[in-house]
């Protein structure tokens, strides 16, 4: 399940696929916590819950939103992305959720778009600057080390705005910043400027490099290791289908 918990965002990234919703975002248009609890009661058991936005941590009740779904759907894996603007909120939410739900594997996804100057140019706000992302990384890392069901990964969206700066920077990031995974994603959805798309072959080359640099890390929980094995098989199948299509 992918759940867009808010369209509100404090960044205006050029490669964003959700930009139209973000431009017209309003807290009054979001589902309330009570409405989410009501919907959650009808959900079946699930493997994966991915929250999205907007910036999820702009919701003050984010931990309660996640808990409402965990209580009924019992997901193996929950991922919550963030642009890093709210380190205290990230730590507080992850502390509460991992403590209350030891059987659920939680993952903090820190959005990072390349070296500092490149990242800051893409994000267009000091609130989600490279330095701020690293502040959030430093804040949540001690909790990651204490909790077996909490992971931390960097997520890099590959576009023409950063592709030429990624090779050496990925090596530096992997060598200097502890994380469970560096995950690269291609542009997708309704992004505004189609010229930002990178050739598929170049994206795959960089994604495989990031996997080699960080792919042996990961969660310690058995449920997540089983999930990872299934995902690895599905990723391999997806790659084969892309190759056949080309």
mmCIF file of N, CA and C in Angstrom, residues 58-166:
data_model
loop_
_atom_site.group_PDB
_atom_site.id
_atom_site.type_symbol
_atom_site.label_atom_id
_atom_site.label_comp_id
_atom_site.label_asym_id
_atom_site.label_seq_id
_atom_site.Cartn_x
_atom_site.Cartn_y
_atom_site.Cartn_z
ATOM 1 N N UNK A 58 5.282 16.888 7.895
ATOM 2 C CA UNK A 58 4.488 18.093 8.123
ATOM 3 C C UNK A 58 3.188 17.772 8.852
ATOM 4 N N UNK A 59 2.830 16.503 8.902
ATOM 5 C CA UNK A 59 1.681 16.088 9.713
ATOM 6 C C UNK A 59 2.137 15.880 11.150
ATOM 7 N N UNK A 60 1.556 16.616 12.058
ATOM 8 C CA UNK A 60 1.897 16.469 13.473
ATOM 9 C C UNK A 60 1.479 15.119 14.032
ATOM 10 N N UNK A 61 0.503 14.487 13.393
ATOM 11 C CA UNK A 61 -0.023 13.216 13.887
ATOM 12 C C UNK A 61 0.507 12.021 13.093
ATOM 13 N N UNK A 62 1.668 12.176 12.445
ATOM 14 C CA UNK A 62 2.161 11.124 11.550
ATOM 15 C C UNK A 62 2.319 9.777 12.261
ATOM 16 N N UNK A 63 2.891 9.783 13.455
ATOM 17 C CA UNK A 63 3.079 8.520 14.180
ATOM 18 C C UNK A 63 1.743 7.843 14.448
ATOM 19 N N UNK A 64 0.727 8.608 14.781
ATOM 20 C CA UNK A 64 -0.590 8.046 15.041
ATOM 21 C C UNK A 64 -1.218 7.504 13.759
ATOM 22 N N UNK A 65 -0.985 8.185 12.639
ATOM 23 C CA UNK A 65 -1.471 7.704 11.346
ATOM 24 C C UNK A 65 -0.873 6.342 11.027
ATOM 25 N N UNK A 66 0.437 6.224 11.180
ATOM 26 C CA UNK A 66 1.109 4.953 10.908
ATOM 27 C C UNK A 66 0.610 3.875 11.858
ATOM 28 N N UNK A 67 0.486 4.211 13.122
ATOM 29 C CA UNK A 67 0.050 3.222 14.107
ATOM 30 C C UNK A 67 -1.341 2.697 13.795
ATOM 31 N N UNK A 68 -2.209 3.554 13.315
ATOM 32 C CA UNK A 68 -3.569 3.129 12.979
ATOM 33 C C UNK A 68 -3.557 2.038 11.920
ATOM 34 N N UNK A 69 -2.655 2.139 10.945
ATOM 35 C CA UNK A 69 -2.576 1.137 9.880
ATOM 36 C C UNK A 69 -1.854 -0.110 10.372
ATOM 37 N N UNK A 70 -0.805 0.066 11.148
ATOM 38 C CA UNK A 70 -0.068 -1.082 11.687
ATOM 39 C C UNK A 70 -0.973 -1.932 12.576
ATOM 40 N N UNK A 71 -1.827 -1.283 13.343
ATOM 41 C CA UNK A 71 -2.698 -2.008 14.263
ATOM 42 C C UNK A 71 -3.609 -3.001 13.545
ATOM 43 N N UNK A 72 -4.016 -2.683 12.329
ATOM 44 C CA UNK A 72 -4.961 -3.555 11.626
ATOM 45 C C UNK A 72 -4.314 -4.363 10.507
ATOM 46 N N UNK A 73 -3.365 -3.769 9.779
ATOM 47 C CA UNK A 73 -2.808 -4.435 8.594
ATOM 48 C C UNK A 73 -1.518 -5.195 8.885
ATOM 49 N N UNK A 74 -0.874 -4.930 10.016
ATOM 50 C CA UNK A 74 0.316 -5.652 10.441
ATOM 51 C C UNK A 74 1.356 -5.787 9.334
ATOM 52 N N UNK A 75 1.805 -4.683 8.721
ATOM 53 C CA UNK A 75 2.779 -4.797 7.635
ATOM 54 C C UNK A 75 4.133 -5.294 8.130
ATOM 55 N N UNK A 76 4.833 -6.026 7.249
ATOM 56 C CA UNK A 76 6.195 -6.455 7.559
ATOM 57 C C UNK A 76 7.137 -5.260 7.528
ATOM 58 N N UNK A 77 6.858 -4.357 6.625
ATOM 59 C CA UNK A 77 7.807 -3.301 6.296
ATOM 60 C C UNK A 77 7.076 -1.984 6.146
ATOM 61 N N UNK A 78 7.561 -0.935 6.792
ATOM 62 C CA UNK A 78 6.982 0.409 6.684
ATOM 63 C C UNK A 78 8.091 1.384 6.336
ATOM 64 N N UNK A 79 7.927 2.098 5.227
ATOM 65 C CA UNK A 79 8.915 3.110 4.851
ATOM 66 C C UNK A 79 8.284 4.493 4.888
ATOM 67 N N UNK A 80 9.049 5.441 5.408
ATOM 68 C CA UNK A 80 8.583 6.826 5.482
ATOM 69 C C UNK A 80 9.689 7.717 4.925
ATOM 70 N N UNK A 81 9.444 8.378 3.799
ATOM 71 C CA UNK A 81 10.447 9.282 3.243
ATOM 72 C C UNK A 81 10.425 10.626 3.947
ATOM 73 N N UNK A 82 11.528 11.338 3.879
ATOM 74 C CA UNK A 82 11.586 12.694 4.414
ATOM 75 C C UNK A 82 12.671 13.481 3.707
ATOM 76 N N UNK A 83 12.456 14.769 3.560
ATOM 77 C CA UNK A 83 13.496 15.625 2.987
ATOM 78 C C UNK A 83 14.473 16.116 4.052
ATOM 79 N N UNK A 84 14.293 15.665 5.292
ATOM 80 C CA UNK A 84 15.256 15.957 6.342
ATOM 81 C C UNK A 84 15.032 17.251 7.086
ATOM 82 N N UNK A 85 13.929 17.907 6.841
ATOM 83 C CA UNK A 85 13.706 19.217 7.444
ATOM 84 C C UNK A 85 13.366 19.170 8.929
ATOM 85 N N UNK A 86 12.949 17.989 9.434
ATOM 86 C CA UNK A 86 12.435 17.906 10.801
ATOM 87 C C UNK A 86 13.096 16.773 11.585
ATOM 88 N N UNK A 87 14.353 16.908 11.954
ATOM 89 C CA UNK A 87 15.045 15.803 12.634
ATOM 90 C C UNK A 87 14.392 15.378 13.936
ATOM 91 N N UNK A 88 13.916 16.327 14.736
ATOM 92 C CA UNK A 88 13.313 15.974 16.019
ATOM 93 C C UNK A 88 12.033 15.168 15.811
ATOM 94 N N UNK A 89 11.242 15.532 14.812
ATOM 95 C CA UNK A 89 10.004 14.796 14.546
ATOM 96 C C UNK A 89 10.306 13.380 14.056
ATOM 97 N N UNK A 90 11.320 13.246 13.226
ATOM 98 C CA UNK A 90 11.699 11.917 12.724
ATOM 99 C C UNK A 90 12.097 11.016 13.885
ATOM 100 N N UNK A 91 12.963 11.508 14.751
ATOM 101 C CA UNK A 91 13.437 10.701 15.875
ATOM 102 C C UNK A 91 12.283 10.348 16.808
ATOM 103 N N UNK A 92 11.440 11.308 17.121
ATOM 104 C CA UNK A 92 10.327 11.045 18.040
ATOM 105 C C UNK A 92 9.367 10.011 17.472
ATOM 106 N N UNK A 93 9.026 10.155 16.193
ATOM 107 C CA UNK A 93 8.092 9.210 15.578
ATOM 108 C C UNK A 93 8.691 7.809 15.495
ATOM 109 N N UNK A 94 9.951 7.710 15.071
ATOM 110 C CA UNK A 94 10.574 6.394 14.927
ATOM 111 C C UNK A 94 10.821 5.738 16.285
ATOM 112 N N UNK A 95 11.124 6.530 17.275
ATOM 113 C CA UNK A 95 11.310 5.986 18.625
ATOM 114 C C UNK A 95 10.009 5.353 19.109
ATOM 115 N N UNK A 96 8.921 6.083 18.953
ATOM 116 C CA UNK A 96 7.627 5.581 19.424
ATOM 117 C C UNK A 96 7.174 4.363 18.626
ATOM 118 N N UNK A 97 7.293 4.414 17.312
ATOM 119 C CA UNK A 97 6.783 3.340 16.474
ATOM 120 C C UNK A 97 7.602 2.057 16.607
ATOM 121 N N UNK A 98 8.915 2.174 16.634
ATOM 122 C CA UNK A 98 9.740 0.961 16.745
ATOM 123 C C UNK A 98 9.623 0.328 18.123
ATOM 124 N N UNK A 99 9.435 1.154 19.139
ATOM 125 C CA UNK A 99 9.281 0.621 20.491
ATOM 126 C C UNK A 99 7.947 -0.121 20.631
ATOM 127 N N UNK A 100 6.903 0.436 20.068
ATOM 128 C CA UNK A 100 5.562 -0.142 20.230
ATOM 129 C C UNK A 100 5.340 -1.360 19.324
ATOM 130 N N UNK A 101 6.097 -1.422 18.200
ATOM 131 C CA UNK A 101 5.841 -2.463 17.196
ATOM 132 C C UNK A 101 7.129 -3.217 16.867
ATOM 133 N N UNK A 102 7.623 -4.041 17.760
ATOM 134 C CA UNK A 102 8.916 -4.696 17.548
ATOM 135 C C UNK A 102 8.916 -5.697 16.396
ATOM 136 N N UNK A 103 7.734 -6.156 15.955
ATOM 137 C CA UNK A 103 7.672 -7.122 14.854
ATOM 138 C C UNK A 103 7.644 -6.440 13.492
ATOM 139 N N UNK A 104 7.505 -5.128 13.468
ATOM 140 C CA UNK A 104 7.429 -4.379 12.211
ATOM 141 C C UNK A 104 8.776 -3.720 11.928
ATOM 142 N N UNK A 105 9.242 -3.835 10.691
ATOM 143 C CA UNK A 105 10.492 -3.220 10.267
ATOM 144 C C UNK A 105 10.219 -1.839 9.678
ATOM 145 N N UNK A 106 10.780 -0.813 10.285
ATOM 146 C CA UNK A 106 10.590 0.558 9.831
ATOM 147 C C UNK A 106 11.851 1.054 9.123
ATOM 148 N N UNK A 107 11.635 1.920 8.158
ATOM 149 C CA UNK A 107 12.738 2.425 7.356
ATOM 150 C C UNK A 107 12.586 3.931 7.163
ATOM 151 N N UNK A 108 13.613 4.697 7.533
ATOM 152 C CA UNK A 108 13.658 6.131 7.265
ATOM 153 C C UNK A 108 14.346 6.330 5.925
ATOM 154 N N UNK A 109 13.661 6.967 4.989
ATOM 155 C CA UNK A 109 14.227 7.263 3.678
ATOM 156 C C UNK A 109 14.603 8.743 3.628
ATOM 157 N N UNK A 110 15.890 9.024 3.619
ATOM 158 C CA UNK A 110 16.375 10.403 3.539
ATOM 159 C C UNK A 110 16.619 10.771 2.086
ATOM 160 N N UNK A 111 15.908 11.748 1.585
ATOM 161 C CA UNK A 111 16.083 12.186 0.199
ATOM 162 C C UNK A 111 17.367 12.991 0.070
ATOM 163 N N UNK A 112 18.209 12.583 -0.865
ATOM 164 C CA UNK A 112 19.497 13.231 -1.083
ATOM 165 C C UNK A 112 19.790 13.189 -2.578
ATOM 166 N N UNK A 113 20.171 14.311 -3.144
ATOM 167 C CA UNK A 113 20.240 14.412 -4.602
ATOM 168 C C UNK A 113 21.639 14.610 -5.170
ATOM 169 N N UNK A 114 22.674 14.402 -4.352
ATOM 170 C CA UNK A 114 24.030 14.572 -4.855
ATOM 171 C C UNK A 114 24.866 15.400 -3.904
ATOM 172 N N UNK A 115 26.023 15.867 -4.348
ATOM 173 C CA UNK A 115 26.878 16.713 -3.509
ATOM 174 C C UNK A 115 26.133 17.954 -3.035
ATOM 175 N N UNK A 116 26.639 18.617 -1.998
ATOM 176 C CA UNK A 116 25.894 19.727 -1.391
ATOM 177 C C UNK A 116 25.357 20.771 -2.367
ATOM 178 N N UNK A 117 26.208 21.277 -3.256
ATOM 179 C CA UNK A 117 25.754 22.337 -4.166
ATOM 180 C C UNK A 117 24.678 21.837 -5.121
ATOM 181 N N UNK A 118 24.815 20.601 -5.578
ATOM 182 C CA UNK A 118 23.834 20.027 -6.493
ATOM 183 C C UNK A 118 22.507 19.785 -5.767
ATOM 184 N N UNK A 119 22.593 19.169 -4.608
ATOM 185 C CA UNK A 119 21.377 18.906 -3.820
ATOM 186 C C UNK A 119 20.631 20.207 -3.514
ATOM 187 N N UNK A 120 21.346 21.213 -3.046
ATOM 188 C CA UNK A 120 20.687 22.456 -2.647
ATOM 189 C C UNK A 120 20.061 23.174 -3.840
ATOM 190 N N UNK A 121 20.682 23.071 -5.016
ATOM 191 C CA UNK A 121 20.104 23.683 -6.212
ATOM 192 C C UNK A 121 18.800 22.990 -6.601
ATOM 193 N N UNK A 122 18.750 21.679 -6.454
ATOM 194 C CA UNK A 122 17.555 20.915 -6.817
ATOM 195 C C UNK A 122 16.429 21.136 -5.817
ATOM 196 N N UNK A 123 16.759 21.170 -4.525
ATOM 197 C CA UNK A 123 15.729 21.251 -3.484
ATOM 198 C C UNK A 123 15.127 22.644 -3.336
ATOM 199 N N UNK A 124 15.907 23.665 -3.648
ATOM 200 C CA UNK A 124 15.398 25.048 -3.679
ATOM 201 C C UNK A 124 14.890 25.561 -2.329
ATOM 202 N N UNK A 125 15.396 25.027 -1.224
ATOM 203 C CA UNK A 125 15.010 25.538 0.090
ATOM 204 C C UNK A 125 16.073 25.193 1.120
ATOM 205 N N UNK A 126 16.367 26.121 2.002
ATOM 206 C CA UNK A 126 17.325 25.856 3.071
ATOM 207 C C UNK A 126 16.765 24.849 4.079
ATOM 208 N N UNK A 127 15.436 24.760 4.167
ATOM 209 C CA UNK A 127 14.811 23.841 5.125
ATOM 210 C C UNK A 127 15.174 22.392 4.831
ATOM 211 N N UNK A 128 15.450 22.073 3.554
ATOM 212 C CA UNK A 128 15.797 20.702 3.175
ATOM 213 C C UNK A 128 17.169 20.663 2.508
ATOM 214 N N UNK A 129 18.074 21.491 3.012
ATOM 215 C CA UNK A 129 19.416 21.575 2.443
ATOM 216 C C UNK A 129 20.212 20.301 2.717
ATOM 217 N N UNK A 130 21.339 20.168 2.040
ATOM 218 C CA UNK A 130 22.228 19.022 2.274
ATOM 219 C C UNK A 130 22.640 18.968 3.744
ATOM 220 N N UNK A 131 22.987 20.125 4.298
ATOM 221 C CA UNK A 131 23.397 20.168 5.702
ATOM 222 C C UNK A 131 22.271 19.720 6.620
ATOM 223 N N UNK A 132 21.044 20.092 6.282
ATOM 224 C CA UNK A 132 19.900 19.706 7.108
ATOM 225 C C UNK A 132 19.647 18.207 7.018
ATOM 226 N N UNK A 133 19.798 17.622 5.844
ATOM 227 C CA UNK A 133 19.651 16.173 5.701
ATOM 228 C C UNK A 133 20.671 15.452 6.582
ATOM 229 N N UNK A 134 21.902 15.961 6.589
ATOM 230 C CA UNK A 134 22.941 15.329 7.396
ATOM 231 C C UNK A 134 22.683 15.513 8.896
ATOM 232 N N UNK A 135 22.045 16.611 9.260
ATOM 233 C CA UNK A 135 21.635 16.796 10.651
ATOM 234 C C UNK A 135 20.617 15.735 11.058
ATOM 235 N N UNK A 136 19.669 15.467 10.173
ATOM 236 C CA UNK A 136 18.669 14.440 10.448
ATOM 237 C C UNK A 136 19.316 13.056 10.482
ATOM 238 N N UNK A 137 20.236 12.807 9.577
ATOM 239 C CA UNK A 137 20.971 11.531 9.577
ATOM 240 C C UNK A 137 21.672 11.320 10.915
ATOM 241 N N UNK A 138 22.385 12.340 11.386
ATOM 242 C CA UNK A 138 23.108 12.234 12.655
ATOM 243 C C UNK A 138 22.159 12.063 13.829
ATOM 244 N N UNK A 139 20.975 12.651 13.743
ATOM 245 C CA UNK A 139 20.012 12.561 14.842
ATOM 246 C C UNK A 139 19.392 11.175 14.944
ATOM 247 N N UNK A 140 19.084 10.553 13.809
ATOM 248 C CA UNK A 140 18.376 9.272 13.827
ATOM 249 C C UNK A 140 19.319 8.070 13.897
ATOM 250 N N UNK A 141 20.579 8.244 13.524
ATOM 251 C CA UNK A 141 21.511 7.114 13.479
ATOM 252 C C UNK A 141 21.672 6.405 14.824
ATOM 253 N N UNK A 142 21.795 7.112 15.958
ATOM 254 C CA UNK A 142 21.901 6.393 17.243
ATOM 255 C C UNK A 142 20.696 5.498 17.526
ATOM 256 N N UNK A 143 19.512 5.944 17.138
ATOM 257 C CA UNK A 143 18.318 5.126 17.336
ATOM 258 C C UNK A 143 18.363 3.898 16.434
ATOM 259 N N UNK A 144 18.837 4.065 15.206
ATOM 260 C CA UNK A 144 18.979 2.936 14.285
ATOM 261 C C UNK A 144 19.891 1.870 14.888
ATOM 262 N N UNK A 145 20.944 2.300 15.531
ATOM 263 C CA UNK A 145 21.901 1.349 16.119
ATOM 264 C C UNK A 145 21.326 0.634 17.336
ATOM 265 N N UNK A 146 20.343 1.253 17.990
ATOM 266 C CA UNK A 146 19.752 0.642 19.180
ATOM 267 C C UNK A 146 18.577 -0.272 18.864
ATOM 268 N N UNK A 147 17.907 -0.042 17.738
ATOM 269 C CA UNK A 147 16.680 -0.767 17.434
ATOM 270 C C UNK A 147 16.895 -1.712 16.247
ATOM 271 N N UNK A 148 16.665 -2.977 16.483
ATOM 272 C CA UNK A 148 16.864 -3.979 15.431
ATOM 273 C C UNK A 148 15.836 -3.853 14.312
ATOM 274 N N UNK A 149 14.736 -3.170 14.557
ATOM 275 C CA UNK A 149 13.680 -3.057 13.553
ATOM 276 C C UNK A 149 13.622 -1.672 12.911
ATOM 277 N N UNK A 150 14.740 -0.954 12.929
ATOM 278 C CA UNK A 150 14.791 0.364 12.305
ATOM 279 C C UNK A 150 15.969 0.442 11.350
ATOM 280 N N UNK A 151 15.702 0.869 10.138
ATOM 281 C CA UNK A 151 16.742 1.038 9.132
ATOM 282 C C UNK A 151 16.790 2.471 8.629
ATOM 283 N N UNK A 152 17.870 2.773 7.933
ATOM 284 C CA UNK A 152 18.103 4.125 7.435
ATOM 285 C C UNK A 152 18.724 4.031 6.058
ATOM 286 N N UNK A 153 18.093 4.670 5.089
ATOM 287 C CA UNK A 153 18.676 4.659 3.754
ATOM 288 C C UNK A 153 18.613 6.043 3.120
ATOM 289 N N UNK A 154 19.560 6.281 2.239
ATOM 290 C CA UNK A 154 19.534 7.473 1.402
ATOM 291 C C UNK A 154 18.848 7.113 0.086
ATOM 292 N N UNK A 155 17.953 7.977 -0.362
ATOM 293 C CA UNK A 155 17.251 7.767 -1.629
ATOM 294 C C UNK A 155 17.605 8.913 -2.570
ATOM 295 N N UNK A 156 18.167 8.562 -3.703
ATOM 296 C CA UNK A 156 18.658 9.541 -4.672
ATOM 297 C C UNK A 156 17.822 9.438 -5.947
ATOM 298 N N UNK A 157 17.157 10.504 -6.316
ATOM 299 C CA UNK A 157 16.410 10.548 -7.571
ATOM 300 C C UNK A 157 17.344 11.001 -8.680
ATOM 301 N N UNK A 158 17.494 10.178 -9.704
ATOM 302 C CA UNK A 158 18.464 10.438 -10.764
ATOM 303 C C UNK A 158 17.814 11.243 -11.884
ATOM 304 N N UNK A 159 18.431 12.370 -12.220
ATOM 305 C CA UNK A 159 17.946 13.212 -13.313
ATOM 306 C C UNK A 159 19.146 13.849 -14.009
ATOM 307 N N UNK A 160 18.880 14.587 -15.071
ATOM 308 C CA UNK A 160 19.976 15.264 -15.755
ATOM 309 C C UNK A 160 20.589 16.354 -14.887
ATOM 310 N N UNK A 161 19.891 16.753 -13.832
ATOM 311 C CA UNK A 161 20.419 17.783 -12.940
ATOM 312 C C UNK A 161 21.531 17.273 -12.029
ATOM 313 N N UNK A 162 21.605 15.948 -11.831
ATOM 314 C CA UNK A 162 22.630 15.432 -10.916
ATOM 315 C C UNK A 162 23.438 14.266 -11.457
ATOM 316 N N UNK A 163 23.042 13.706 -12.603
ATOM 317 C CA UNK A 163 23.635 12.446 -13.061
ATOM 318 C C UNK A 163 25.149 12.526 -13.244
ATOM 319 N N UNK A 164 25.657 13.666 -13.685
ATOM 320 C CA UNK A 164 27.091 13.776 -13.939
ATOM 321 C C UNK A 164 27.916 13.914 -12.666
ATOM 322 N N UNK A 165 27.268 14.112 -11.537
ATOM 323 C CA UNK A 165 27.996 14.308 -10.278
ATOM 324 C C UNK A 165 27.897 13.111 -9.344
ATOM 325 N N UNK A 166 27.269 12.018 -9.779
ATOM 326 C CA UNK A 166 26.943 10.946 -8.850
ATOM 327 C C UNK A 166 28.041 9.906 -8.670
#
